[in-house]
C-alpha cells in the first residue's frame, strides 16, 4: 500500500534503481524492470514523484526509450511510468518536456499504433501531462499530440480506458488552448 511506497522511497529505493539504470544501460531487462518499479512507486505518491524527478529517473527512462525503441514491453512501461511521474506534478511534467520526453511518448504511440496496450499507456501519459496545463499543454499542442490522440482513438475505438484517457487529455488541452490552436484539432474524428 501507500505506507510501503513511502518507506521504499525514504530508504533510497528510487535512487538505487536509477543508479542501476545508469550502470546497466545496455541491459534492456534491467531497464524494463526499473521503469516498472519507478512507475509503481510514483503512482499516487507525491513524495516519490518528487524524489524521482530530482534523482534523474526521468532522464534515465527517456534514455532507455531511446536505447531500445524496438522493445515494446520497455516502451509501454516507460511511457506509463513517465505518466505516473507527471500526474499532478508540474515540475516533473516540465522536466519531461525539456528532456524530450513528450517527443519520445508521441513517437512511441505513433510507432506502436497497432498495439493497443502500448497506445493505452502512451495516451495515459499524454493525459497526465496535459492535466498539468500551461507550458506543458502548449508543448503538447505544438508537437501535435491532439492529432496523435485522435488517431489512437480512431485506431482502437472499442478500448474504454483509451477513450477515457484520450478524452481527458483532449479536454485539458482544449481548456488551456486558444480558439486558433483548437481549429487544427479534428474533434469530429471521434465520431467517424
Coordinates of N, CA and C in Angstrom, one line a residue:
X1 N 0.8 -1.2 0.0 CA 0.0 0.0 0.0 C 0.8 1.3 0.0
X2 N 0.2 2.4 0.4 CA 0.9 3.7 0.4 C 2.0 3.8 1.3
X3 N 1.8 3.2 2.5 CA 2.9 3.2 3.5 C 4.2 2.5 3.0
X4 N 4.0 1.4 2.3 CA 5.1 0.7 1.8 C 5.9 1.5 0.7
X5 N 5.1 2.2 -0.1 CA 5.7 3.0 -1.1 C 6.6 4.1 -0.5
X6 N 6.0 4.7 0.6 CA 6.7 5.8 1.3 C 8.0 5.3 1.9
X7 N 8.0 4.1 2.5 CA 9.1 3.5 3.1 C 10.2 3.2 2.1
X8 N 9.8 2.6 1.0 CA 10.8 2.3 -0.1 C 11.4 3.6 -0.6
X9 N 10.6 4.7 -0.8 CA 11.1 6.0 -1.2 C 12.1 6.6 -0.2
X10 N 11.7 6.5 1.1 CA 12.5 7.1 2.1 C 13.8 6.3 2.3
X11 N 13.8 5.1 2.0 CA 15.0 4.2 2.1 C 16.0 4.4 1.0
X12 N 15.6 5.2 0.0 CA 16.5 5.4 -1.2 C 16.3 4.4 -2.3
X13 N 15.2 3.7 -2.3 CA 14.9 2.7 -3.3 C 14.9 3.3 -4.7
X14 N 14.3 4.5 -4.9 CA 14.2 5.1 -6.2 C 15.6 5.5 -6.7
X15 N 16.4 6.1 -5.9 CA 17.7 6.5 -6.3 C 18.6 5.3 -6.7
X16 N 18.4 4.2 -5.9 CA 19.1 2.9 -6.2 C 18.8 2.4 -7.6
X17 N 17.5 2.4 -7.9 CA 17.0 1.9 -9.2 C 17.5 2.7 -10.3
X18 N 17.5 4.0 -10.1 CA 18.1 4.9 -11.2 C 19.6 4.7 -11.4
X19 N 20.3 4.4 -10.3 CA 21.7 4.1 -10.4 C 21.9 2.8 -11.2
X20 N 21.1 1.8 -11.0 CA 21.2 0.6 -11.7 C 20.9 0.9 -13.2
X21 N 19.9 1.7 -13.5 CA 19.6 2.0 -14.9 C 20.8 2.7 -15.6
X22 N 21.6 3.5 -14.8 CA 22.8 4.1 -15.4 C 23.9 3.1 -15.5
X23 N 24.0 2.2 -14.5 CA 25.1 1.2 -14.6 C 24.9 0.1 -15.6
X24 N 23.6 -0.2 -15.9 CA 23.3 -1.3 -16.8 C 22.5 -0.8 -18.0
X25 N 23.0 0.3 -18.6 CA 22.3 0.9 -19.7 C 22.1 0.0 -20.9
X26 N 22.9 -1.0 -21.1 CA 22.8 -1.8 -22.3 C 21.9 -3.1 -22.0
X27 N 21.4 -3.2 -20.8 CA 20.6 -4.4 -20.4 C 19.1 -4.0 -20.5
X28 N 18.4 -4.4 -21.5 CA 17.0 -4.0 -21.7 C 16.1 -4.6 -20.6
X29 N 16.5 -5.7 -20.0 CA 15.6 -6.3 -18.9 C 15.7 -5.4 -17.7
X30 N 16.9 -5.0 -17.4 CA 17.1 -4.1 -16.2 C 16.3 -2.8 -16.5
X31 N 16.4 -2.2 -17.7 CA 15.7 -1.0 -18.0 C 14.2 -1.2 -17.9
X32 N 13.7 -2.3 -18.4 CA 12.3 -2.5 -18.3 C 11.8 -2.7 -16.9
X33 N 12.5 -3.5 -16.1 CA 12.1 -3.7 -14.7 C 12.2 -2.4 -13.9
X34 N 13.3 -1.6 -14.2 CA 13.5 -0.4 -13.5 C 12.4 0.6 -13.8
X35 N 12.0 0.7 -15.0 CA 10.9 1.7 -15.4 C 9.6 1.3 -14.7
X36 N 9.4 0.0 -14.7 CA 8.1 -0.5 -14.0 C 8.2 -0.1 -12.5
X37 N 9.3 -0.4 -11.9 CA 9.4 -0.1 -10.4 C 9.2 1.4 -10.2
X38 N 9.8 2.3 -11.0 CA 9.7 3.7 -10.8 C 8.2 4.1 -11.0
X39 N 7.5 3.6 -12.0 CA 6.1 4.0 -12.2 C 5.3 3.5 -11.0
X40 N 5.5 2.3 -10.6 CA 4.7 1.7 -9.4 C 4.9 2.6 -8.2
X41 N 6.1 3.0 -7.9 CA 6.4 3.7 -6.7 C 6.1 5.2 -6.8
X42 N 5.9 5.7 -8.0 CA 5.5 7.1 -8.1 C 3.9 7.2 -8.2
X43 N 3.3 6.2 -8.7 CA 1.8 6.3 -8.9 C 1.1 6.6 -7.6
X44 N 0.5 7.8 -7.5 CA -0.2 8.1 -6.3 C 0.6 8.6 -5.1
X45 N 1.9 8.8 -5.3 CA 2.7 9.1 -4.2 C 3.6 10.4 -4.5
X46 N 3.1 11.5 -4.0 CA 3.8 12.8 -4.4 C 5.2 12.9 -3.9
X47 N 5.6 12.3 -2.8 CA 7.0 12.4 -2.3 C 7.9 11.6 -3.3
X48 N 7.4 10.4 -3.7 CA 8.2 9.6 -4.6 C 8.3 10.2 -5.9
X49 N 7.3 10.9 -6.4 CA 7.4 11.6 -7.7 C 8.4 12.7 -7.6
X50 N 8.4 13.4 -6.5 CA 9.5 14.5 -6.3 C 10.9 13.9 -6.3
X51 N 11.0 12.8 -5.6 CA 12.3 12.1 -5.5 C 12.8 11.6 -6.9
X52 N 11.8 11.0 -7.6 CA 12.2 10.5 -8.9 C 12.6 11.7 -9.9
X53 N 11.8 12.8 -9.8 CA 12.2 13.9 -10.6 C 13.5 14.5 -10.3
X54 N 13.9 14.5 -9.0 CA 15.1 15.1 -8.6 C 16.4 14.2 -8.8
X55 N 16.2 12.9 -8.8 CA 17.3 12.0 -8.8 C 17.7 11.5 -10.2
X56 N 17.0 11.9 -11.3 CA 17.4 11.6 -12.6 C 16.6 10.4 -13.2
X57 N 15.4 10.1 -12.6 CA 14.6 9.0 -13.1 C 14.0 9.3 -14.5
X58 N 13.6 10.6 -14.7 CA 13.0 11.0 -16.0 C 14.1 10.8 -17.1
X59 N 15.2 11.3 -16.8 CA 16.3 11.2 -17.8 C 16.6 9.8 -18.1
X60 N 16.7 9.0 -17.1 CA 17.1 7.5 -17.3 C 16.0 6.8 -18.1
X61 N 14.8 7.1 -17.8 CA 13.7 6.4 -18.6 C 13.7 6.9 -20.1
X62 N 13.9 8.2 -20.3 CA 13.9 8.7 -21.7 C 15.1 8.1 -22.4
X63 N 16.3 8.0 -21.7 CA 17.4 7.3 -22.3 C 17.1 5.8 -22.7
X64 N 16.4 5.1 -21.8 CA 16.1 3.7 -22.0 C 15.2 3.6 -23.3
X65 N 14.3 4.6 -23.4 CA 13.4 4.5 -24.6 C 14.2 4.8 -25.9
X66 N 15.2 5.7 -25.8 CA 16.0 5.9 -27.0 C 16.9 4.7 -27.3
X67 N 17.3 4.0 -26.3 CA 18.3 2.9 -26.5 C 17.6 1.7 -27.0
X68 N 16.3 1.5 -26.7 CA 15.6 0.3 -27.0 C 14.2 0.6 -27.6
X69 N 14.2 1.3 -28.8 CA 12.9 1.7 -29.4 C 12.1 0.5 -29.9
X70 N 12.7 -0.6 -30.1 CA 12.0 -1.8 -30.6 C 11.5 -2.8 -29.6
X71 N 11.8 -2.4 -28.3 CA 11.3 -3.3 -27.2 C 10.0 -2.8 -26.7
X72 N 8.9 -3.4 -27.2 CA 7.6 -2.9 -26.9 C 7.3 -2.9 -25.4
X73 N 7.7 -3.9 -24.7 CA 7.4 -4.0 -23.2 C 8.1 -2.8 -22.5
X74 N 9.3 -2.6 -22.9 CA 10.0 -1.5 -22.2 C 9.4 -0.1 -22.6
X75 N 9.0 0.1 -23.9 CA 8.4 1.3 -24.3 C 7.0 1.5 -23.6
X76 N 6.2 0.4 -23.5 CA 4.9 0.5 -22.8 C 5.1 0.9 -21.4
X77 N 6.0 0.3 -20.7 CA 6.3 0.5 -19.3 C 6.9 1.9 -19.1
X78 N 7.7 2.3 -20.0 CA 8.4 3.7 -19.9 C 7.4 4.8 -20.0
X79 N 6.5 4.7 -21.0 CA 5.6 5.8 -21.2 C 4.6 5.9 -20.1
X80 N 4.2 4.7 -19.6 CA 3.3 4.7 -18.4 C 4.0 5.3 -17.2
X81 N 5.3 4.9 -17.0 CA 6.0 5.5 -15.8 C 6.2 7.0 -15.9
X82 N 6.4 7.5 -17.1 CA 6.5 8.9 -17.3 C 5.2 9.6 -17.0
X83 N 4.1 9.0 -17.3 CA 2.8 9.5 -17.0 C 2.6 9.5 -15.5
X84 N 3.0 8.4 -14.8 CA 2.9 8.3 -13.3 C 3.7 9.5 -12.7
X85 N 4.8 9.8 -13.2 CA 5.7 10.8 -12.6 C 5.1 12.2 -12.9
X86 N 4.4 12.4 -14.0 CA 3.8 13.7 -14.4 C 2.5 14.0 -13.8
X87 N 1.8 12.9 -13.4 CA 0.4 13.1 -12.9 C 0.4 14.0 -11.6
X88 N -0.2 15.2 -11.7 CA -0.3 16.1 -10.6 C 1.0 16.6 -10.1
X89 N 2.0 16.6 -11.0 CA 3.3 17.1 -10.7 C 3.9 17.9 -11.8
X90 N 3.6 19.2 -11.8 CA 4.0 20.1 -12.8 C 5.5 20.2 -13.0
X91 N 6.3 20.1 -12.0 CA 7.7 20.1 -12.1 C 8.2 19.0 -13.0
X92 N 7.7 17.8 -12.7 CA 8.1 16.6 -13.5 C 7.6 16.7 -14.9
X93 N 6.4 17.2 -15.1 CA 5.9 17.4 -16.4 C 6.7 18.3 -17.3
X94 N 7.1 19.4 -16.7 CA 8.0 20.4 -17.4 C 9.4 19.7 -17.7
X95 N 9.9 18.9 -16.7 CA 11.2 18.3 -17.0 C 11.1 17.2 -18.1
X96 N 9.9 16.5 -18.1 CA 9.7 15.5 -19.2 C 9.8 16.2 -20.5
X97 N 9.1 17.4 -20.6 CA 9.1 18.1 -21.9 C 10.5 18.6 -22.2
X98 N 11.2 19.2 -21.2 CA 12.6 19.7 -21.5 C 13.6 18.6 -21.9
X99 N 13.4 17.4 -21.4 CA 14.3 16.4 -21.7 C 13.9 15.6 -23.0
X100 N 12.9 16.0 -23.7 CA 12.5 15.3 -24.9 C 11.5 14.2 -24.7
X101 N 10.9 14.1 -23.5 CA 10.0 13.0 -23.2 C 8.7 13.1 -24.0
X102 N 8.2 14.3 -24.2 CA 7.0 14.4 -25.0 C 7.2 13.8 -26.4
X103 N 8.3 14.2 -27.0 CA 8.6 13.7 -28.3 C 8.7 12.1 -28.3
X104 N 9.4 11.6 -27.2 CA 9.5 10.2 -27.1 C 8.2 9.5 -27.0
X105 N 7.3 10.0 -26.1 CA 6.0 9.4 -25.9 C 5.2 9.5 -27.2
X106 N 5.1 10.6 -27.9 CA 4.4 10.7 -29.2 C 5.0 9.7 -30.2
X107 N 6.3 9.7 -30.3 CA 6.9 8.7 -31.2 C 6.6 7.3 -30.9
X108 N 6.5 7.0 -29.6 CA 6.1 5.6 -29.2 C 4.7 5.3 -29.6
X109 N 3.8 6.2 -29.4 CA 2.4 5.9 -29.7 C 2.3 5.8 -31.3
X110 N 3.0 6.6 -32.0 CA 2.9 6.5 -33.5 C 3.5 5.2 -33.9
X111 N 4.7 4.8 -33.4 CA 5.4 3.6 -33.8 C 4.6 2.3 -33.4
X112 N 3.9 2.3 -32.3 CA 3.2 1.1 -31.8 C 1.7 1.3 -31.9
X113 N 1.2 2.1 -32.9 CA -0.2 2.5 -33.0 C -1.1 1.2 -33.1
X114 N -0.7 0.2 -33.7 CA -1.5 -1.1 -33.8 C -1.5 -1.9 -32.6
X115 N -0.7 -1.6 -31.6 CA -0.5 -2.3 -30.3 C -1.3 -1.6 -29.2
X116 N -2.5 -2.0 -29.0 CA -3.4 -1.3 -28.1 C -2.8 -1.0 -26.7
X117 N -2.2 -2.0 -26.0 CA -1.7 -1.7 -24.6 C -0.7 -0.6 -24.6
X118 N 0.2 -0.6 -25.6 CA 1.2 0.5 -25.6 C 0.6 1.8 -25.9
X119 N -0.4 1.8 -26.8 CA -1.1 3.1 -27.1 C -1.9 3.6 -25.8
X120 N -2.5 2.6 -25.1 CA -3.2 3.0 -23.9 C -2.2 3.7 -22.9
X121 N -1.1 3.1 -22.7 CA -0.1 3.7 -21.8 C 0.4 5.0 -22.3
X122 N 0.7 5.2 -23.6 CA 1.1 6.4 -24.1 C 0.1 7.5 -24.0
X123 N -1.1 7.2 -24.3 CA -2.2 8.3 -24.2 C -2.4 8.6 -22.7
X124 N -2.3 7.6 -21.9 CA -2.4 7.9 -20.4 C -1.3 8.9 -20.0
X125 N -0.1 8.7 -20.5 CA 1.0 9.7 -20.2 C 0.7 11.0 -20.8
X126 N 0.1 11.1 -22.0 CA -0.2 12.4 -22.6 C -1.3 13.1 -21.8
X127 N -2.3 12.3 -21.2 CA -3.4 12.9 -20.4 C -2.8 13.4 -19.1
X128 N -1.9 12.7 -18.5 CA -1.2 13.2 -17.3 C -0.4 14.5 -17.5
X129 N 0.2 14.5 -18.6 CA 1.0 15.7 -19.0 C 0.0 16.9 -19.3
X130 N -1.0 16.6 -20.1 CA -2.0 17.7 -20.4 C -2.7 18.3 -19.2
X131 N -2.9 17.5 -18.2 CA -3.6 17.9 -17.0 C -2.7 19.0 -16.2
X132 N -1.4 19.0 -16.5 CA -0.6 20.0 -15.9 C -0.8 21.4 -16.5
X133 N -1.3 21.4 -17.7 CA -1.7 22.7 -18.3 C -0.4 23.6 -18.7
X134 N -0.7 24.9 -18.8 CA 0.4 25.8 -19.1 C 1.3 25.5 -20.2
X135 N 2.6 25.6 -20.0 CA 3.6 25.4 -21.0 C 3.6 23.9 -21.5
X136 N 3.3 23.0 -20.6 CA 3.3 21.6 -20.9 C 2.2 21.4 -22.0
X137 N 1.0 21.9 -21.7 CA -0.1 21.7 -22.7 C 0.2 22.4 -24.0
X138 N 0.8 23.6 -24.0 CA 1.3 24.3 -25.2 C 2.2 23.5 -26.0
X139 N 3.2 22.8 -25.3 CA 4.2 22.0 -25.9 C 3.5 20.8 -26.6
X140 N 2.5 20.2 -25.9 CA 1.8 19.1 -26.5 C 1.1 19.4 -27.7
X141 N 0.5 20.6 -27.7 CA -0.3 21.1 -28.9 C 0.7 21.3 -30.1
X142 N 1.8 22.0 -29.8 CA 2.8 22.3 -30.8 C 3.4 21.0 -31.4
X143 N 3.5 19.9 -30.6 CA 4.0 18.7 -31.1 C 3.0 17.8 -31.7
X144 N 1.8 18.3 -31.9 CA 0.6 17.6 -32.5 C 0.1 16.4 -31.7
X145 N 0.1 16.5 -30.4 CA -0.4 15.5 -29.5 C -1.9 15.3 -29.8
X146 N -2.7 16.3 -30.0 CA -4.1 16.1 -30.3 C -4.4 15.2 -31.5
X147 N -3.6 15.4 -32.5 CA -3.7 14.6 -33.7 C -3.4 13.1 -33.4
X148 N -2.3 12.9 -32.7 CA -1.9 11.5 -32.3 C -3.0 10.9 -31.5
X149 N -3.6 11.6 -30.5 CA -4.6 11.1 -29.7 C -5.8 10.7 -30.5
X150 N -6.2 11.6 -31.4 CA -7.4 11.3 -32.3 C -7.1 10.0 -33.1
X151 N -5.9 9.9 -33.7 CA -5.6 8.7 -34.4 C -5.6 7.5 -33.6
X152 N -5.2 7.6 -32.3 CA -5.2 6.4 -31.4 C -6.7 6.0 -31.2
X153 N -7.5 7.0 -30.9 CA -9.0 6.7 -30.7 C -9.7 6.1 -31.9
X154 N -9.3 6.6 -33.1 CA -9.8 6.0 -34.3 C -9.3 4.6 -34.6
X155 N -8.1 4.4 -34.2 CA -7.5 3.0 -34.4 C -8.1 2.0 -33.5
X156 N -8.4 2.4 -32.2 CA -8.8 1.5 -31.2 C -10.2 2.0 -30.6
X157 N -11.2 2.1 -31.4 CA -12.5 2.7 -30.9 C -13.2 1.9 -29.8
X158 N -12.9 0.7 -29.6 CA -13.6 -0.1 -28.6 C -12.8 -0.3 -27.2
X159 N -11.8 0.5 -27.0 CA -11.0 0.4 -25.8 C -11.5 1.5 -24.8
X160 N -12.2 1.1 -23.8 CA -12.8 2.0 -22.9 C -11.8 2.9 -22.2
X161 N -10.7 2.3 -21.7 CA -9.7 3.0 -21.0 C -9.1 4.1 -21.9
X162 N -8.8 3.7 -23.1 CA -8.2 4.6 -24.1 C -9.2 5.8 -24.4
X163 N -10.4 5.5 -24.5 CA -11.4 6.6 -24.7 C -11.4 7.5 -23.5
X164 N -11.4 6.9 -22.3 CA -11.4 7.8 -21.1 C -10.2 8.7 -21.1
X165 N -9.0 8.1 -21.2 CA -7.8 9.0 -21.0 C -7.6 9.9 -22.2
X166 N -8.0 9.5 -23.4 CA -7.9 10.3 -24.6 C -8.8 11.5 -24.5
X167 N -10.0 11.3 -24.0 CA -10.9 12.4 -23.8 C -10.5 13.4 -22.7
X168 N -9.9 12.8 -21.6 CA -9.3 13.6 -20.6 C -8.2 14.5 -21.1
X169 N -7.3 13.9 -21.9 CA -6.2 14.6 -22.5 C -6.8 15.8 -23.4
X170 N -7.7 15.4 -24.2 CA -8.2 16.5 -25.1 C -8.9 17.6 -24.4
X171 N -9.6 17.2 -23.3 CA -10.3 18.2 -22.5 C -9.3 19.2 -21.9
X172 N -8.3 18.7 -21.3 CA -7.2 19.5 -20.7 C -6.5 20.4 -21.8
X173 N -6.2 19.8 -22.9 CA -5.6 20.5 -24.0 C -6.5 21.6 -24.5
X174 N -7.8 21.3 -24.7 CA -8.7 22.3 -25.1 C -9.0 23.4 -24.1
X175 N -8.9 23.1 -22.9 CA -9.2 24.1 -21.8 C -8.2 25.2 -21.8
X176 N -6.9 24.9 -22.0 CA -5.9 25.9 -22.0 C -5.5 26.5 -23.3
X177 N -6.1 26.0 -24.4 CA -5.7 26.4 -25.7 C -6.5 27.6 -26.2
X178 N -6.0 28.4 -27.1 CA -6.8 29.4 -27.7 C -7.6 28.8 -28.8
X179 N -8.6 29.5 -29.3 CA -9.5 29.0 -30.3 C -8.7 28.7 -31.6
X180 N -7.7 29.6 -31.9 CA -6.9 29.4 -33.1 C -6.2 28.0 -33.1
X181 N -5.7 27.7 -31.9 CA -5.0 26.4 -31.8 C -5.9 25.2 -31.9
X182 N -7.1 25.4 -31.4 CA -8.1 24.3 -31.5 C -8.7 24.0 -32.9
X183 N -8.6 25.0 -33.7 CA -9.1 24.8 -35.1 C -8.5 23.6 -35.8
X184 N -7.2 23.3 -35.4 CA -6.5 22.3 -36.1 C -6.8 20.9 -35.5
X185 N -7.5 20.8 -34.4 CA -7.8 19.6 -33.8 C -9.1 19.0 -34.3
X186 N -9.1 17.9 -35.0 CA -10.3 17.4 -35.7 C -11.1 16.6 -34.7
X187 N -11.8 17.3 -33.8 CA -12.6 16.6 -32.7 C -13.7 15.8 -33.4
X188 N -14.2 16.2 -34.5 CA -15.3 15.4 -35.2 C -14.8 14.0 -35.5
X189 N -13.5 13.8 -35.5 CA -13.0 12.5 -35.9 C -13.3 11.4 -34.9
X190 N -13.6 11.8 -33.6 CA -14.0 10.9 -32.6 C -15.2 10.1 -33.0
X191 N -16.1 10.7 -33.8 CA -17.4 10.1 -34.1 C -17.5 9.5 -35.5
X192 N -16.4 9.4 -36.2 CA -16.4 8.8 -37.5 C -16.1 7.4 -37.5

